[in-house]
Amino acid sequence: MTDATDLRIAVNRLSRTLRAQKADSTVTDAQFSALARLHRDGPMTLAELSRQDGVTPPSMTKTIAVLVDRGLATKGGHGDDRRKVLLAATPDGAAFVEETRRRRDGWLTPRLAALTAAERQTLADATEIMRRLAQQ
């Protein structure tokens, strides 16, 4: 059985390497996470985004301020409640997310291709197991 420490270290190293494959290295992981969620899930309030990303609203406020200043996200009115602000990815923000995903896939794809079919199947099986672990 794989030692928990070995698995944790391997997952963290791979994750760190993949996270580094960004279209702009000055965008933090927290900023990218918020932007990617807005791109994937569409416009939402700060409270919704904070809850989904698992951070406090004050922390998300700072994150969004940087994304807005860089032109990657917008803050607009919420149709149902004028007190709420709706956050959204801009076209530049969407392009940034897509380019970062392209770079990450570009880094990983040839490495997966270099594995044997059995190793790729093992990773496919492990991927499903790690998804289940992450949901616990």
PDB file of C-alpha atoms in Angstrom:
ATOM      1  CA  MET A   1       0.000   0.000   0.000  1.00  0.00           C
ATOM      2  CA  THR A   2       1.253   3.491  -0.858  1.00  0.00           C
ATOM      3  CA  ASP A   3       2.409   5.492   2.111  1.00  0.00           C
ATOM      4  CA  ALA A   4       0.264   8.595   2.665  1.00  0.00           C
ATOM      5  CA  THR A   5       3.361  10.786   2.854  1.00  0.00           C
ATOM      6  CA  ASP A   6       4.714   9.536  -0.469  1.00  0.00           C
ATOM      7  CA  LEU A   7       1.366  10.087  -2.179  1.00  0.00           C
ATOM      8  CA  ARG A   8       0.953  13.561  -0.661  1.00  0.00           C
ATOM      9  CA  ILE A   9       4.440  14.619  -1.777  1.00  0.00           C
ATOM     10  CA  ALA A  10       3.964  13.278  -5.318  1.00  0.00           C
ATOM     11  CA  VAL A  11       0.546  14.920  -5.711  1.00  0.00           C
ATOM     12  CA  ASN A  12       1.855  18.240  -4.354  1.00  0.00           C
ATOM     13  CA  ARG A  13       4.890  18.232  -6.655  1.00  0.00           C
ATOM     14  CA  LEU A  14       2.812  17.483  -9.732  1.00  0.00           C
ATOM     15  CA  SER A  15       0.213  20.063  -8.719  1.00  0.00           C
ATOM     16  CA  ARG A  16       2.877  22.724  -8.145  1.00  0.00           C
ATOM     17  CA  THR A  17       4.452  22.011 -11.536  1.00  0.00           C
ATOM     18  CA  LEU A  18       1.086  22.183 -13.320  1.00  0.00           C
ATOM     19  CA  ARG A  19       0.080  25.381 -11.494  1.00  0.00           C
ATOM     20  CA  ALA A  20       3.307  27.007 -12.699  1.00  0.00           C
ATOM     21  CA  GLN A  21       2.188  26.547 -16.335  1.00  0.00           C
ATOM     22  CA  LYS A  22       0.226  29.823 -16.436  1.00  0.00           C
ATOM     23  CA  ALA A  23      -0.156  32.343 -19.219  1.00  0.00           C
ATOM     24  CA  ASP A  24       1.119  35.007 -16.770  1.00  0.00           C
ATOM     25  CA  SER A  25       3.108  34.015 -13.692  1.00  0.00           C
ATOM     26  CA  THR A  26       2.130  37.196 -11.821  1.00  0.00           C
ATOM     27  CA  VAL A  27      -1.439  35.913 -11.456  1.00  0.00           C
ATOM     28  CA  THR A  28      -1.621  34.050  -8.155  1.00  0.00           C
ATOM     29  CA  ASP A  29      -3.174  30.621  -7.735  1.00  0.00           C
ATOM     30  CA  ALA A  30      -6.062  32.182  -5.775  1.00  0.00           C
ATOM     31  CA  GLN A  31      -6.669  34.729  -8.546  1.00  0.00           C
ATOM     32  CA  PHE A  32      -6.583  32.037 -11.216  1.00  0.00           C
ATOM     33  CA  SER A  33      -8.943  29.821  -9.222  1.00  0.00           C
ATOM     34  CA  ALA A  34     -11.523  32.610  -8.879  1.00  0.00           C
ATOM     35  CA  LEU A  35     -11.185  33.611 -12.522  1.00  0.00           C
ATOM     36  CA  ALA A  36     -11.442  30.019 -13.749  1.00  0.00           C
ATOM     37  CA  ARG A  37     -14.590  29.484 -11.657  1.00  0.00           C
ATOM     38  CA  LEU A  38     -16.186  32.630 -13.118  1.00  0.00           C
ATOM     39  CA  HIS A  39     -15.228  31.468 -16.604  1.00  0.00           C
ATOM     40  CA  ARG A  40     -16.590  27.947 -16.068  1.00  0.00           C
ATOM     41  CA  ASP A  41     -19.691  28.695 -13.974  1.00  0.00           C
ATOM     42  CA  GLY A  42     -20.594  32.166 -15.230  1.00  0.00           C
ATOM     43  CA  PRO A  43     -21.338  35.375 -13.333  1.00  0.00           C
ATOM     44  CA  MET A  44     -21.965  35.138  -9.584  1.00  0.00           C
ATOM     45  CA  THR A  45     -21.946  37.241  -6.461  1.00  0.00           C
ATOM     46  CA  LEU A  46     -18.917  37.695  -4.246  1.00  0.00           C
ATOM     47  CA  ALA A  47     -20.575  35.592  -1.542  1.00  0.00           C
ATOM     48  CA  GLU A  48     -21.206  32.724  -3.980  1.00  0.00           C
ATOM     49  CA  LEU A  49     -17.660  32.871  -5.339  1.00  0.00           C
ATOM     50  CA  SER A  50     -16.171  33.031  -1.843  1.00  0.00           C
ATOM     51  CA  ARG A  51     -18.203  30.040  -0.706  1.00  0.00           C
ATOM     52  CA  GLN A  52     -17.371  27.955  -3.772  1.00  0.00           C
ATOM     53  CA  ASP A  53     -13.651  28.759  -3.561  1.00  0.00           C
ATOM     54  CA  GLY A  54     -13.612  28.170   0.205  1.00  0.00           C
ATOM     55  CA  VAL A  55     -12.267  31.603   1.177  1.00  0.00           C
ATOM     56  CA  THR A  56     -13.602  34.490   3.231  1.00  0.00           C
ATOM     57  CA  PRO A  57     -15.429  37.339   1.497  1.00  0.00           C
ATOM     58  CA  PRO A  58     -12.732  39.878   2.525  1.00  0.00           C
ATOM     59  CA  SER A  59     -10.062  37.669   0.955  1.00  0.00           C
ATOM     60  CA  MET A  60     -12.131  37.265  -2.212  1.00  0.00           C
ATOM     61  CA  THR A  61     -12.696  41.033  -2.336  1.00  0.00           C
ATOM     62  CA  LYS A  62      -8.920  41.530  -2.577  1.00  0.00           C
ATOM     63  CA  THR A  63      -8.600  38.804  -5.194  1.00  0.00           C
ATOM     64  CA  ILE A  64     -11.368  40.265  -7.346  1.00  0.00           C
ATOM     65  CA  ALA A  65      -9.946  43.791  -7.026  1.00  0.00           C
ATOM     66  CA  VAL A  66      -6.713  42.627  -8.674  1.00  0.00           C
ATOM     67  CA  LEU A  67      -8.575  40.779 -11.434  1.00  0.00           C
ATOM     68  CA  VAL A  68     -10.744  43.840 -12.137  1.00  0.00           C
ATOM     69  CA  ASP A  69      -7.691  46.148 -12.162  1.00  0.00           C
ATOM     70  CA  ARG A  70      -6.023  43.844 -14.694  1.00  0.00           C
ATOM     71  CA  GLY A  71      -9.129  43.744 -16.897  1.00  0.00           C
ATOM     72  CA  LEU A  72      -9.666  40.019 -16.352  1.00  0.00           C
ATOM     73  CA  ALA A  73     -12.961  40.344 -14.442  1.00  0.00           C
ATOM     74  CA  THR A  74     -15.793  42.838 -14.103  1.00  0.00           C
ATOM     75  CA  LYS A  75     -18.130  43.902 -11.341  1.00  0.00           C
ATOM     76  CA  GLY A  76     -21.648  44.792 -12.401  1.00  0.00           C
ATOM     77  CA  GLY A  77     -25.140  45.184 -11.060  1.00  0.00           C
ATOM     78  CA  HIS A  78     -27.212  42.216  -9.996  1.00  0.00           C
ATOM     79  CA  GLY A  79     -30.563  42.324 -11.792  1.00  0.00           C
ATOM     80  CA  ASP A  80     -32.636  41.149  -8.806  1.00  0.00           C
ATOM     81  CA  ASP A  81     -30.943  43.046  -5.989  1.00  0.00           C
ATOM     82  CA  ARG A  82     -29.254  46.409  -6.443  1.00  0.00           C
ATOM     83  CA  ARG A  83     -27.245  45.876  -3.254  1.00  0.00           C
ATOM     84  CA  LYS A  84     -25.471  42.850  -4.743  1.00  0.00           C
ATOM     85  CA  VAL A  85     -22.602  42.943  -7.219  1.00  0.00           C
ATOM     86  CA  LEU A  86     -22.293  40.367  -9.964  1.00  0.00           C
ATOM     87  CA  LEU A  87     -18.766  39.260 -10.876  1.00  0.00           C
ATOM     88  CA  ALA A  88     -17.868  37.938 -14.315  1.00  0.00           C
ATOM     89  CA  ALA A  89     -14.819  37.030 -16.375  1.00  0.00           C
ATOM     90  CA  THR A  90     -14.058  39.442 -19.214  1.00  0.00           C
ATOM     91  CA  PRO A  91     -13.128  38.192 -22.698  1.00  0.00           C
ATOM     92  CA  ASP A  92      -9.475  38.777 -21.732  1.00  0.00           C
ATOM     93  CA  GLY A  93     -10.056  36.813 -18.533  1.00  0.00           C
ATOM     94  CA  ALA A  94     -11.624  33.940 -20.455  1.00  0.00           C
ATOM     95  CA  ALA A  95      -8.711  33.957 -22.902  1.00  0.00           C
ATOM     96  CA  PHE A  96      -6.258  33.883 -19.980  1.00  0.00           C
ATOM     97  CA  VAL A  97      -7.995  30.867 -18.446  1.00  0.00           C
ATOM     98  CA  GLU A  98      -8.096  29.028 -21.780  1.00  0.00           C
ATOM     99  CA  GLU A  99      -4.431  29.782 -22.532  1.00  0.00           C
ATOM    100  CA  THR A 100      -3.385  28.607 -19.080  1.00  0.00           C
ATOM    101  CA  ARG A 101      -5.362  25.383 -19.514  1.00  0.00           C
ATOM    102  CA  ARG A 102      -3.785  24.923 -22.953  1.00  0.00           C
ATOM    103  CA  ARG A 103      -0.294  25.346 -21.453  1.00  0.00           C
ATOM    104  CA  ARG A 104      -1.020  22.926 -18.636  1.00  0.00           C
ATOM    105  CA  ASP A 105      -2.390  20.322 -21.026  1.00  0.00           C
ATOM    106  CA  GLY A 106       0.582  21.000 -23.322  1.00  0.00           C
ATOM    107  CA  TRP A 107       2.977  20.251 -20.496  1.00  0.00           C
ATOM    108  CA  LEU A 108       1.169  17.105 -19.363  1.00  0.00           C
ATOM    109  CA  THR A 109       0.094  15.509 -22.667  1.00  0.00           C
ATOM    110  CA  PRO A 110       3.542  14.507 -23.987  1.00  0.00           C
ATOM    111  CA  ARG A 111       4.510  13.158 -20.584  1.00  0.00           C
ATOM    112  CA  LEU A 112       1.418  10.971 -20.510  1.00  0.00           C
ATOM    113  CA  ALA A 113       2.094   9.851 -24.082  1.00  0.00           C
ATOM    114  CA  ALA A 114       5.552   8.664 -23.028  1.00  0.00           C
ATOM    115  CA  LEU A 115       4.044   6.244 -20.516  1.00  0.00           C
ATOM    116  CA  THR A 116       3.117   2.689 -21.309  1.00  0.00           C
ATOM    117  CA  ALA A 117      -0.514   1.792 -21.898  1.00  0.00           C
ATOM    118  CA  ALA A 118      -0.551   0.006 -18.534  1.00  0.00           C
ATOM    119  CA  GLU A 119       0.831   3.096 -16.766  1.00  0.00           C
ATOM    120  CA  ARG A 120      -1.783   5.319 -18.429  1.00  0.00           C
ATOM    121  CA  GLN A 121      -4.510   2.917 -17.290  1.00  0.00           C
ATOM    122  CA  THR A 122      -3.099   2.963 -13.759  1.00  0.00           C
ATOM    123  CA  LEU A 123      -3.247   6.771 -13.797  1.00  0.00           C
ATOM    124  CA  ALA A 124      -6.803   6.712 -15.146  1.00  0.00           C
ATOM    125  CA  ASP A 125      -7.798   4.401 -12.288  1.00  0.00           C
ATOM    126  CA  ALA A 126      -5.923   6.554  -9.764  1.00  0.00           C
ATOM    127  CA  THR A 127      -7.599   9.694 -11.103  1.00  0.00           C
ATOM    128  CA  GLU A 128     -11.026   8.337 -10.196  1.00  0.00           C
ATOM    129  CA  ILE A 129      -9.809   7.285  -6.760  1.00  0.00           C
ATOM    130  CA  MET A 130      -8.305  10.741  -6.116  1.00  0.00           C
ATOM    131  CA  ARG A 131     -11.583  12.391  -7.165  1.00  0.00           C
ATOM    132  CA  ARG A 132     -13.389  10.299  -4.557  1.00  0.00           C
ATOM    133  CA  LEU A 133     -10.791  11.165  -1.911  1.00  0.00           C
ATOM    134  CA  ALA A 134     -11.141  14.862  -2.680  1.00  0.00           C
ATOM    135  CA  GLN A 135     -14.922  14.686  -2.157  1.00  0.00           C
ATOM    136  CA  GLN A 136     -14.673  13.188   1.355  1.00  0.00           C
TER     137      GLN A 136
END
